[in-house]
Short mmCIF file of C-alpha atoms in Angstrom, two decimals:
data_model
loop_
_atom_site.label_atom_id
_atom_site.label_comp_id
_atom_site.label_asym_id
_atom_site.label_seq_id
_atom_site.Cartn_x
_atom_site.Cartn_y
_atom_site.Cartn_z
CA MET A 9 86.38 102.79 187.06
CA ARG A 10 84.34 104.19 184.35
CA ILE A 11 82.85 107.75 185.44
CA SER A 12 80.53 109.19 183.40
CA LEU A 13 80.71 113.01 181.90
CA GLN A 14 77.48 113.87 183.55
CA HIS A 15 78.54 113.72 187.10
CA LYS A 16 81.97 115.00 185.97
CA LEU A 17 80.36 118.15 184.84
CA LEU A 18 78.36 117.72 187.87
CA SER A 19 81.59 117.39 189.83
CA SER A 20 83.04 120.29 187.96
CA PHE A 21 80.32 122.72 188.38
CA ILE A 22 80.17 121.93 192.25
CA ILE A 23 83.77 122.51 192.95
CA VAL A 24 84.15 125.81 190.66
CA VAL A 25 81.02 126.97 192.71
CA ALA A 26 82.73 125.75 196.02
CA LEU A 27 85.70 127.59 195.03
CA VAL A 28 84.75 130.98 194.11
CA LEU A 29 82.20 131.03 196.90
CA VAL A 30 85.32 130.21 199.56
CA ILE A 31 87.51 132.78 197.79
CA VAL A 32 84.36 135.09 197.97
CA SER A 33 83.53 134.50 201.60
CA THR A 34 87.07 134.80 202.63
CA GLY A 35 87.62 137.70 200.47
CA VAL A 36 84.05 139.82 201.71
CA SER A 37 84.51 138.79 205.35
CA LEU A 38 88.30 140.25 205.24
CA LEU A 39 86.94 143.15 203.96
CA ILE A 40 84.22 143.19 206.48
CA ARG A 41 86.84 142.76 209.35
CA ASP A 42 89.01 145.56 207.54
CA TYR A 43 86.13 147.81 207.34
CA PHE A 44 84.66 147.37 210.83
CA PHE A 45 87.99 147.02 212.76
CA ALA A 46 89.20 150.73 211.10
CA SER A 47 85.61 152.10 211.51
CA LYS A 48 86.28 150.72 215.51
CA GLN A 49 89.47 151.80 215.52
CA ARG A 50 88.40 155.57 214.12
CA GLU A 51 85.68 155.84 216.95
CA LEU A 52 88.02 154.61 219.67
CA THR A 53 90.61 157.20 218.42
CA ASP A 54 87.92 159.76 218.35
CA LYS A 55 86.54 159.45 221.68
CA ALA A 56 89.90 158.80 223.22
CA TYR A 57 90.90 162.27 221.79
CA GLU A 58 87.38 163.85 223.55
CA THR A 59 88.12 162.06 226.63
CA ALA A 60 91.87 163.90 226.67
CA ARG A 61 90.10 167.17 226.09
CA VAL A 62 87.64 166.76 228.98
CA VAL A 63 90.72 165.50 231.51
CA ASN A 64 92.60 168.43 230.29
CA SER A 65 89.51 170.74 231.04
CA TYR A 66 89.48 169.00 234.34
CA TYR A 67 93.26 169.91 235.27
CA ASN A 68 92.63 173.42 233.90
CA GLY A 69 89.78 173.73 236.76
CA GLU A 70 86.74 173.93 233.95
CA ILE A 71 84.81 171.26 235.19
CA ASN A 72 84.67 169.48 238.24
CA TYR A 73 85.73 166.20 239.29
CA GLY A 74 82.13 164.48 239.20
CA GLN A 75 81.57 165.64 235.86
CA LEU A 76 84.92 163.94 234.81
CA ALA A 77 83.98 160.66 236.32
CA ASN A 78 80.64 160.83 235.07
CA PHE A 79 82.39 161.11 231.49
CA ILE A 80 84.87 158.73 231.58
CA ASN A 81 82.12 156.57 232.62
CA SER A 82 79.57 157.24 229.76
CA ILE A 83 82.46 156.51 227.44
CA ASP A 84 82.51 153.21 228.84
CA SER A 85 79.45 152.42 228.33
CA LEU A 86 79.20 153.74 225.02
CA LEU A 87 82.53 151.73 223.66
CA SER A 88 81.97 148.89 225.73
CA ALA A 89 85.10 149.72 227.11
CA ARG A 90 87.79 150.46 229.61
CA VAL A 91 89.25 154.07 230.33
CA TRP A 92 92.43 154.24 231.71
CA VAL A 93 94.30 157.50 232.37
CA VAL A 94 97.96 157.12 233.04
CA ASP A 95 100.70 159.39 234.50
CA ASN A 96 104.46 159.32 232.83
CA SER A 97 105.39 156.99 235.53
CA PHE A 98 102.43 154.65 234.10
CA ASN A 99 100.57 155.25 237.41
CA LEU A 100 96.90 155.17 237.33
CA ILE A 101 95.45 158.44 237.70
CA ALA A 102 91.85 157.36 236.71
CA ALA A 103 90.20 154.60 235.43
CA SER A 104 86.57 153.91 234.50
CA GLU A 105 84.31 152.09 237.26
CA GLU A 106 81.42 149.40 236.87
CA GLN A 107 77.68 151.39 238.00
CA GLN A 108 74.93 149.87 239.29
CA ALA A 109 72.23 149.16 236.99
CA PRO A 110 68.47 150.96 237.37
CA SER A 111 67.11 147.70 238.62
CA GLY A 112 70.22 147.45 241.33
CA GLY A 113 72.18 144.81 239.66
CA ILE A 114 75.80 145.31 238.98
CA ARG A 115 76.66 145.94 234.84
CA ARG A 116 79.75 144.78 233.79
CA ARG A 117 80.93 146.36 230.53
CA ALA A 118 83.69 145.24 227.71
CA GLY A 119 83.47 141.72 228.95
CA MET A 120 85.55 141.82 231.91
CA MET A 121 84.63 140.52 235.00
CA LYS A 122 87.71 141.61 236.91
CA LYS A 123 87.57 145.03 239.29
CA SER A 124 88.96 148.17 238.05
CA PRO A 125 92.43 148.79 238.83
CA MET A 126 91.49 151.63 241.04
CA ASP A 127 89.16 149.26 243.24
CA GLN A 128 90.65 149.54 246.28
CA ASP A 129 90.71 145.56 247.04
CA CYS A 130 92.74 145.49 243.67
CA ASP A 131 96.18 144.07 244.50
CA ILE A 132 98.21 146.74 242.68
CA THR A 133 101.31 148.42 244.42
CA LYS A 134 100.45 152.14 244.98
CA GLY A 135 102.65 155.15 243.58
CA GLN A 136 102.74 158.60 243.36
CA GLY A 137 100.53 160.25 241.35
CA ARG A 138 102.09 163.45 239.11
CA MET A 139 99.48 164.95 237.30
CA ARG A 140 98.31 168.18 239.79
CA ARG A 141 95.10 170.47 239.21
CA HIS A 142 96.08 174.01 239.68
CA GLY A 143 99.16 172.75 242.04
CA ALA A 144 97.09 170.78 243.86
CA GLY A 145 97.98 167.62 245.80
CA MET A 146 98.24 164.43 243.98
CA GLY A 147 95.27 162.49 242.33
CA HIS A 148 94.07 159.08 243.44
CA GLY A 149 91.71 157.25 241.21
CA MET A 150 88.45 158.70 240.13
CA MET A 151 85.09 156.39 242.04
CA SER A 152 81.65 157.22 240.50
CA ALA A 153 80.51 160.58 241.59
CA ALA A 154 77.28 160.79 239.96
CA THR A 155 74.29 160.94 242.36
CA PRO A 156 70.63 159.37 241.50
CA ASP A 157 69.88 162.32 240.03
CA GLY A 158 72.64 163.30 237.73
CA SER A 159 73.80 165.83 239.84
CA SER A 160 77.86 166.22 240.76
CA ASP A 161 79.58 164.36 244.53
CA LYS A 162 81.79 166.89 245.64
CA ALA A 163 82.67 164.69 247.94
CA ALA A 164 84.61 162.79 245.36
CA GLU A 165 86.92 165.13 244.52
CA PRO A 166 90.57 164.01 244.24
CA GLN A 167 92.67 164.32 247.27
CA THR A 168 96.41 164.01 247.71
CA GLY A 169 97.20 160.46 247.94
CA GLN A 170 98.46 157.20 246.30
CA SER A 171 97.51 156.24 242.89
CA PRO A 172 97.90 152.54 241.34
CA SER A 173 100.89 151.88 239.66
CA LEU A 174 100.50 149.71 236.16
CA ALA A 175 104.34 148.69 236.46
CA ALA A 176 103.52 145.74 239.15
CA ILE A 177 101.11 144.31 236.68
CA SER A 178 102.66 141.33 235.17
CA GLY A 179 103.21 141.76 231.03
CA ILE A 180 102.44 145.16 230.80
CA ASP A 181 105.82 146.38 229.90
CA GLU A 182 105.19 145.93 226.33
CA VAL A 183 102.05 149.10 226.74
CA ARG A 184 104.87 151.04 228.98
CA GLN A 185 107.36 150.63 226.42
CA GLN A 186 105.05 151.76 223.28
CA LEU A 187 104.23 154.38 225.44
CA GLU A 188 107.71 155.56 225.93
CA ALA A 189 108.47 154.81 222.30
CA ALA A 190 105.10 157.29 221.29
CA SER A 191 106.61 159.93 222.81
CA GLY A 192 103.49 161.81 223.26
CA THR A 193 102.32 160.62 219.82
CA ALA A 194 98.58 158.97 219.39
CA TRP A 195 99.05 154.81 218.51
CA THR A 196 96.98 152.41 217.85
CA LYS A 197 97.61 148.55 218.49
CA LYS A 198 96.03 145.28 219.07
CA VAL A 199 97.54 143.01 222.26
CA TYR A 200 96.89 140.82 224.66
CA HIS A 201 95.94 142.30 227.76
CA PRO A 202 97.90 140.95 230.52
CA TYR A 203 95.21 142.55 233.36
CA TYR A 204 91.98 141.51 231.56
CA GLU A 205 93.86 138.29 230.20
CA GLU A 206 92.12 138.76 226.90
CA ASN A 207 92.79 140.33 223.37
CA MET A 208 92.17 144.03 222.82
CA LEU A 209 92.48 146.77 220.96
CA LEU A 210 94.57 149.33 222.72
CA VAL A 211 94.34 153.37 221.77
CA ALA A 212 96.51 155.80 223.42
CA VAL A 213 95.84 159.44 223.22
CA PRO A 214 98.36 161.95 224.91
CA LEU A 215 97.31 164.96 227.27
CA ASN A 216 98.43 168.54 227.12
CA GLN A 217 102.11 168.45 227.40
CA THR A 218 103.97 170.88 229.84
CA GLU A 219 107.30 172.07 229.06
CA ASN A 220 107.35 169.65 225.65
CA GLN A 221 106.73 166.87 227.85
CA PRO A 222 102.68 165.14 227.96
CA GLN A 223 101.12 164.97 231.16
CA GLY A 224 99.88 161.76 230.73
CA THR A 225 98.18 159.55 228.29
CA VAL A 226 94.23 158.21 228.17
CA LEU A 227 94.17 154.49 227.59
CA ILE A 228 91.29 153.17 225.89
CA ASN A 229 90.85 149.04 226.32
CA ALA A 230 88.38 147.91 223.99
CA PRO A 231 88.31 143.84 224.18
CA LEU A 232 88.19 142.13 220.79
CA SER A 233 85.91 139.28 221.94
CA GLY A 234 82.44 141.15 220.89
CA PHE A 235 84.34 142.22 217.32
CA ASP A 236 84.89 138.51 217.01
CA GLY A 237 81.19 137.33 217.93
CA PHE A 238 80.34 139.60 215.53
CA LEU A 239 82.58 138.49 212.85
CA SER A 240 81.51 134.66 213.66
CA ARG A 241 77.95 135.70 213.10
CA ILE A 242 78.68 136.55 209.44
CA TYR A 243 80.83 133.94 208.86
CA TRP A 244 78.08 131.42 209.97
CA TYR A 245 75.61 133.66 207.71
CA ILE A 246 78.43 133.32 205.02
CA ALA A 247 78.51 129.75 205.35
CA ALA A 248 74.69 129.30 205.14
CA ALA A 249 74.41 131.32 202.55
CA GLY A 250 77.35 129.19 200.71
CA THR A 251 75.52 126.12 201.46
CA VAL A 252 72.09 127.23 199.70
CA GLY A 253 74.35 128.53 197.08
CA ILE A 254 75.64 124.99 196.41
CA LEU A 255 72.59 123.13 196.80
CA ILE A 256 70.70 125.37 193.93
CA THR A 257 74.25 124.96 192.03
CA ILE A 258 73.81 120.92 192.29
CA VAL A 259 70.02 121.57 191.11
CA ILE A 260 71.27 123.83 188.06
CA ALA A 261 74.29 121.77 187.30
CA ASN A 262 72.35 119.01 187.41
CA TYR A 263 69.78 120.11 184.82
CA LEU A 264 72.76 121.89 182.82
CA SER A 265 74.86 118.76 182.49
CA THR A 266 71.73 116.42 181.69
CA SER A 267 70.62 119.00 178.98
CA ILE A 268 74.20 118.20 177.36
CA ILE A 269 74.62 114.65 178.29
CA ARG A 270 71.08 113.57 176.95
CA PRO A 271 71.96 114.99 172.82
CA LEU A 272 75.43 112.99 173.14
CA ARG A 273 74.20 109.72 174.22
CA SER A 274 71.26 110.13 171.22
CA MET A 275 74.59 111.25 169.01
CA GLN A 276 76.47 107.65 170.74
CA ALA A 277 73.15 105.93 169.59
CA VAL A 278 73.27 107.25 165.87
CA ALA A 279 77.13 106.37 165.88
CA SER A 280 76.38 102.81 166.79
CA ALA A 281 73.71 102.60 164.59
CA MET A 282 75.91 103.62 161.81
CA ALA A 283 78.62 100.97 162.89
CA GLY A 284 76.05 98.31 162.41
CA GLY A 285 75.31 99.86 158.88
CA ASP A 286 72.19 101.42 159.52
CA TYR A 287 72.14 104.93 158.17
CA SER A 288 68.87 105.81 158.28
CA VAL A 289 68.61 107.15 161.76
CA GLN A 290 68.76 110.66 162.74
CA ALA A 291 70.37 112.20 166.24
CA LYS A 292 67.72 114.66 167.76
CA VAL A 293 68.82 118.01 167.81
CA GLU A 294 67.69 119.95 171.06
CA THR A 295 69.73 123.23 171.63
CA ASN A 296 70.84 125.71 168.98
CA ASP A 297 74.71 125.86 170.97
CA GLU A 298 77.71 123.90 169.91
CA VAL A 299 76.14 120.65 171.07
CA GLY A 300 73.24 121.41 168.49
CA ASP A 301 75.74 122.33 165.94
CA LEU A 302 77.12 118.61 166.41
CA SER A 303 74.30 116.91 166.21
CA ARG A 304 73.03 118.59 162.90
CA SER A 305 77.02 117.99 161.44
CA LEU A 306 76.07 114.13 162.62
CA ASN A 307 72.85 114.55 160.74
CA LEU A 308 74.60 115.61 157.58
CA LEU A 309 77.08 112.85 158.02
CA VAL A 310 74.94 110.22 158.38
CA LYS A 311 72.66 112.04 155.14
CA ALA A 312 76.33 111.72 152.93
CA LEU A 313 76.89 108.44 154.18
CA ASN A 314 73.65 107.07 152.95
CA GLU A 315 73.83 108.76 149.90
CA PHE A 316 77.69 107.78 149.53
CA VAL A 317 76.52 104.17 149.89
CA SER A 318 73.24 104.39 147.88
CA LYS A 319 75.71 105.44 145.49
CA THR A 320 78.26 103.00 145.72
CA GLU A 321 76.02 100.42 145.55
CA LYS A 322 74.48 101.94 142.64
CA THR A 323 77.64 102.25 140.98
CA ASP A 324 78.86 98.82 141.46
CA LYS A 325 75.70 97.39 140.36
CA LEU A 326 76.20 99.64 137.12
CA ARG A 327 79.87 98.45 136.78
CA ARG A 328 78.43 94.94 137.00
CA ASP A 329 76.12 95.45 134.33
CA PHE A 330 78.95 97.40 132.34
CA VAL A 331 80.91 94.21 132.46
CA ALA A 332 77.49 92.18 131.70
CA ASN A 333 76.63 94.43 128.87
CA VAL A 334 80.06 94.81 127.37
CA SER A 335 80.71 91.03 127.33
CA HIS A 336 77.07 90.93 125.69
CA GLU A 337 77.60 93.95 122.87
CA LEU A 338 81.16 91.83 122.52
CA ARG A 339 80.58 88.19 122.44
CA THR A 340 77.52 88.53 120.10
CA PRO A 341 79.12 89.77 116.87
CA LEU A 342 82.16 87.80 117.59
CA THR A 343 79.90 84.90 118.02
CA ILE A 344 77.76 85.32 114.58
CA MET A 345 80.97 85.88 112.80
CA CYS A 346 82.84 82.73 114.41
CA GLY A 347 79.63 81.01 113.43
CA TYR A 348 79.22 82.23 109.57
CA ASN A 349 82.96 81.64 109.04
CA GLU A 350 83.00 78.03 110.16
CA ALA A 351 79.94 77.41 107.89
CA LEU A 352 81.84 78.79 105.13
CA LEU A 353 85.22 77.35 105.79
CA ASP A 354 83.61 73.64 106.13
CA GLY A 355 81.65 74.00 102.86
CA THR A 356 78.38 73.79 104.71
CA ILE A 357 77.33 76.78 103.01
CA SER A 358 78.35 76.68 99.10
CA GLN A 359 75.67 78.47 97.37
CA PRO A 360 76.88 81.63 95.99
CA GLU A 361 73.65 83.68 97.19
CA GLN A 362 73.96 82.09 100.71
CA VAL A 363 77.87 83.03 100.88
CA GLU A 364 77.06 86.29 99.83
CA LYS A 365 74.48 86.64 102.37
CA TYR A 366 76.74 85.47 105.19
CA HIS A 367 80.05 87.77 104.26
CA LYS A 368 77.45 90.81 104.16
CA VAL A 369 76.08 89.63 107.54
CA MET A 370 79.58 89.20 108.77
CA ARG A 371 81.04 92.55 107.51
CA ASP A 372 77.67 94.44 109.36
CA GLU A 373 78.23 92.70 112.65
CA SER A 374 82.13 93.70 112.28
CA ILE A 375 81.15 97.35 111.52
CA ARG A 376 78.99 97.26 114.57
CA LEU A 377 82.16 95.74 116.63
CA GLN A 378 84.00 98.69 115.39
CA LYS A 379 81.38 100.96 116.20
CA LEU A 380 81.22 100.02 119.69
CA ILE A 381 85.14 99.73 120.59
CA ASN A 382 85.31 103.46 119.09
CA GLU A 383 81.85 104.64 121.15
CA LEU A 384 83.71 103.12 124.54
CA LEU A 385 86.85 104.67 123.47
CA ASP A 386 85.29 108.24 123.05
CA LEU A 387 82.95 107.85 125.78
CA SER A 388 86.24 107.35 128.34
CA HIS A 389 88.31 110.38 126.71
CA LEU A 390 85.23 112.32 127.54
CA GLU A 391 84.75 111.24 130.98
CA ALA A 392 88.36 111.31 131.86
CA GLY A 393 88.69 114.66 130.17
CA THR A 394 91.44 113.77 128.24
CA ALA A 395 89.89 114.36 124.94
CA THR A 396 92.04 117.00 122.88
CA LEU A 397 89.36 119.42 122.00
CA GLU A 398 89.28 123.20 120.97
CA LYS A 399 86.66 125.56 121.06
CA GLU A 400 85.30 127.75 117.93
CA PRO A 401 82.76 130.03 117.22
CA VAL A 402 79.92 127.52 115.61
CA PHE A 403 76.22 128.56 114.54
CA LEU A 404 74.03 126.01 116.05
CA ALA A 405 70.81 126.35 113.38
CA GLU A 406 73.45 125.67 110.57
CA ILE A 407 74.84 122.54 112.44
CA VAL A 408 71.20 121.22 112.73
CA ASP A 409 70.03 121.88 108.98
CA ASN A 410 73.16 120.12 107.86
CA ILE A 411 72.45 116.76 109.89
CA VAL A 412 68.71 117.15 108.64
CA THR A 413 69.94 116.58 105.09
CA LEU A 414 71.68 113.83 105.93
CA PHE A 415 68.86 112.17 107.46
CA LYS A 416 66.38 113.09 105.14
CA LYS A 417 66.75 109.95 102.81
CA PRO A 418 66.59 107.29 105.98
CA SER A 419 63.73 108.97 107.58
CA GLN A 420 61.98 109.06 104.02
CA GLU A 421 62.81 105.48 103.76
CA LYS A 422 60.93 104.76 107.23
CA GLY A 423 58.00 106.86 106.67
CA VAL A 424 59.00 109.54 109.32
CA THR A 425 58.72 113.37 108.52
CA LEU A 426 61.90 115.93 109.23
CA GLN A 427 60.62 119.27 110.17
CA THR A 428 62.86 122.36 111.11
CA ALA A 429 61.84 125.33 113.11
CA LEU A 430 64.56 127.60 112.96
CA ALA A 431 64.51 131.30 114.11
CA ASP A 432 66.18 133.74 112.17
CA GLY A 433 69.50 136.04 113.10
CA LEU A 434 70.34 133.09 115.48
CA PRO A 435 73.92 134.50 117.24
CA GLU A 436 77.23 132.34 117.28
CA MET A 437 78.16 130.32 120.19
CA GLN A 438 81.46 129.12 121.23
CA ALA A 439 81.56 125.46 120.83
CA TYR A 440 83.48 122.59 120.51
CA GLY A 441 81.69 121.87 116.97
CA ASP A 442 82.64 118.33 116.21
CA ARG A 443 81.16 117.07 119.17
CA LEU A 444 78.16 119.35 118.81
CA THR A 445 77.36 117.74 115.79
CA GLN A 446 77.85 114.15 117.44
CA LEU A 447 75.43 115.07 119.76
CA VAL A 448 72.78 116.38 117.26
CA LEU A 449 73.64 112.98 115.42
CA ILE A 450 73.09 110.86 118.72
CA LEU A 451 69.61 112.46 119.65
CA LEU A 452 68.29 112.48 116.14
CA ASP A 453 69.69 109.25 115.42
CA ASN A 454 67.69 108.01 118.53
CA ALA A 455 64.65 109.80 117.72
CA LEU A 456 64.59 108.10 114.22
CA LYS A 457 64.92 104.45 116.05
CA PHE A 458 61.93 105.23 118.10
CA THR A 459 59.63 106.98 115.73
CA PRO A 460 57.07 104.75 113.77
CA ALA A 461 56.19 105.10 110.05
CA GLY A 462 53.81 108.00 109.83
CA GLY A 463 55.35 109.84 113.06
CA THR A 464 57.03 113.11 112.86
CA ILE A 465 60.59 114.65 113.99
CA THR A 466 60.66 118.27 114.50
CA LEU A 467 64.12 120.18 115.54
CA SER A 468 64.14 124.08 116.59
CA VAL A 469 66.72 126.35 117.59
CA GLY A 470 66.05 129.57 119.48
CA ALA A 471 67.43 131.97 121.28
CA VAL A 472 66.19 134.34 124.69
CA ASN A 473 68.33 136.22 126.84
CA ASN A 474 71.69 134.99 125.61
CA ILE A 475 70.27 131.39 125.98
CA LEU A 476 70.55 129.55 122.98
CA THR A 477 68.01 126.28 122.99
CA LEU A 478 67.74 123.16 120.94
CA SER A 479 65.13 121.39 120.86
CA ILE A 480 64.37 117.51 119.16
CA ALA A 481 60.67 116.39 119.49
CA ASP A 482 59.25 112.94 118.08
CA THR A 483 55.99 111.52 118.09
CA GLY A 484 57.61 107.72 118.90
CA CYS A 485 56.64 105.30 121.79
CA GLY A 486 57.77 107.05 124.60
CA ILE A 487 60.11 106.73 127.61
CA PRO A 488 58.30 105.11 130.77
CA PRO A 489 58.82 107.61 133.94
CA GLU A 490 60.51 105.04 135.87
CA ASP A 491 63.09 104.39 133.08
CA LEU A 492 63.60 108.10 132.55
CA PRO A 493 66.37 108.76 135.38
CA TYR A 494 68.26 106.30 133.79
CA ILE A 495 68.35 106.71 130.25
CA TRP A 496 71.98 108.42 130.60
CA GLU A 497 73.73 105.36 131.86
CA ARG A 498 75.86 103.63 129.55
CA PHE A 499 74.25 100.45 127.91
CA TYR A 500 70.53 101.19 129.96
CA LYS A 501 67.87 100.22 127.54
CA VAL A 502 64.31 100.72 127.87
CA ASP A 503 63.76 97.62 126.14
CA LYS A 504 64.72 95.37 128.85
CA SER A 505 65.12 92.22 126.52
CA ARG A 506 67.85 93.55 124.59
CA THR A 507 66.21 93.08 121.35
CA ARG A 508 68.60 94.08 118.40
CA ILE A 509 65.61 95.58 116.38
CA THR A 510 66.55 98.93 116.97
CA GLY A 511 70.54 98.43 116.56
CA GLY A 512 72.70 100.64 118.70
CA THR A 513 75.41 100.07 121.35
CA GLY A 514 73.56 101.56 124.07
CA LEU A 515 76.33 104.51 124.65
CA GLY A 516 75.00 107.13 122.50
CA LEU A 517 73.00 108.63 125.60
CA ALA A 518 75.69 108.10 127.77
CA ILE A 519 78.23 110.15 125.28
CA ALA A 520 75.87 112.66 124.89
CA ARG A 521 75.01 113.52 128.26
CA GLU A 522 79.28 113.95 128.72
CA ILE A 523 78.74 116.17 125.74
CA ILE A 524 76.17 118.55 127.24
CA ASN A 525 78.35 118.85 130.69
CA LEU A 526 81.45 119.54 128.09
CA HIS A 527 79.77 122.76 126.91
CA GLY A 528 77.97 123.38 130.48
CA ALA A 529 74.74 123.23 129.31
CA ALA A 530 71.30 121.97 130.82
CA VAL A 531 69.36 119.54 129.26
CA ASP A 532 65.56 118.75 130.31
CA VAL A 533 63.72 115.58 128.86
CA ALA A 534 60.04 115.30 128.66
CA SER A 535 58.17 112.34 127.72
CA GLU A 536 54.82 110.62 127.66
CA VAL A 537 54.55 106.91 126.74
CA GLY A 538 52.81 106.24 123.24
CA LYS A 539 52.95 110.02 122.41
CA GLY A 540 56.81 111.01 122.08
CA THR A 541 59.60 112.37 123.82
CA VAL A 542 61.29 116.07 123.54
CA PHE A 543 64.55 116.88 124.42
CA THR A 544 65.36 120.39 125.36
CA ILE A 545 68.82 121.44 125.84
CA GLN A 546 69.94 125.16 126.53
CA PHE A 547 73.35 126.79 126.01
CA ASN A 548 74.71 129.75 127.15
CA ILE A 549 75.67 132.35 124.73
#
């Protein structure tokens, strides 16, 4: 089954956020639980020590029984926990009691519905209490001693009697063993309380010691049900917040995944178009991130492929044209020579004047064929970089002046004026002398071919800022703008009919271009039909 990338991203975002929420929620809940449990434990311990001091004050005769009873019951109300005072024999000496609420109803604290162990109806075996007040008789359980106006009740003073023995409670042995093992030290423990039948936090603090033995222990029994309820509410709040967070995450993740997938789909469309041979399409760049960079890279690839395909098609066309041109240029002189030779051999031409003319034509075509082959080889060496060349110091102005001297007679015969403009004190340059001479010859020969009688050809050489400039300007027929980009190609001729009036092989400017590149020079061609052409070449000195 195919699952889209958007759904994968969306699912991944949701799973990651859900896992983070679960981990964070678990950690936070445990932290809150530990914090509140520790706070509750400290509070119970502090109140247990405070209760122990009050109980000690009572047995030292500093407060009366009513004040003690009120204090223990107030601790019960404050902490929502039962307060027990036991002696060393695990007999219950005192315990907090339920009180009537102001409305007259019974208020049950600490979530415990069972009666206090001190209640007369409670079925617990009575034992002998062992804590004495200034040598008085055994004390029994404390009952509520507060009157409605808050004054102490003298009738509630403990008398010698029986105290409930907690040992009779089934399952209480664990608490008793912990008391005996603590040996007069305070301790805290979470236990399942066998009397109240629920989980409780039990805090024990010893009373004053007599002959290195504690007189008893204050036990505070705090139920964990309220604490668990508080944590449950926190868990619900965390769950609700997590649900809202996941919903928000879904919205944000859907937006993000869509913003990621949309440019990918655009790139997919571009790739499909490229596979079909369409290189004109472009991917839409929507962001400035890695996806945007990928879109831009794909667009550059499309552009490069489009240029490559265009160049390949153009190169293929040039190759076909080259083969056709070479075939034509080779076939023409060979055809002429074969035809003339047959005419001479079969006696068709017998007059001396005609025979001489035919021989001259055959010689000219042989020379032309040899020149074509030499130029093809020369161009091949230049393009392949296999020509054996060595730079030498040369004076460009001197080369130009010498070549102009060679062309004086041909130009005069055609009626074209040759003139030079050579600056004084021109520096020498490191160049390939023979190739530089060949370059000037090609350009000047072309200018002379296409400049009619009465025209002018001007060759100038100058230097500015370590740049040596060669310029060859003519007043010939000019080159149409649409032909200018192609004049450097092999066998390209502005004369589409390939007339043989001007002669030449069609390789001159292609060779000239390679020589210019060989010297690392820059060339510019400006031409206007009917007015002439200017070739400007700049060399770095």
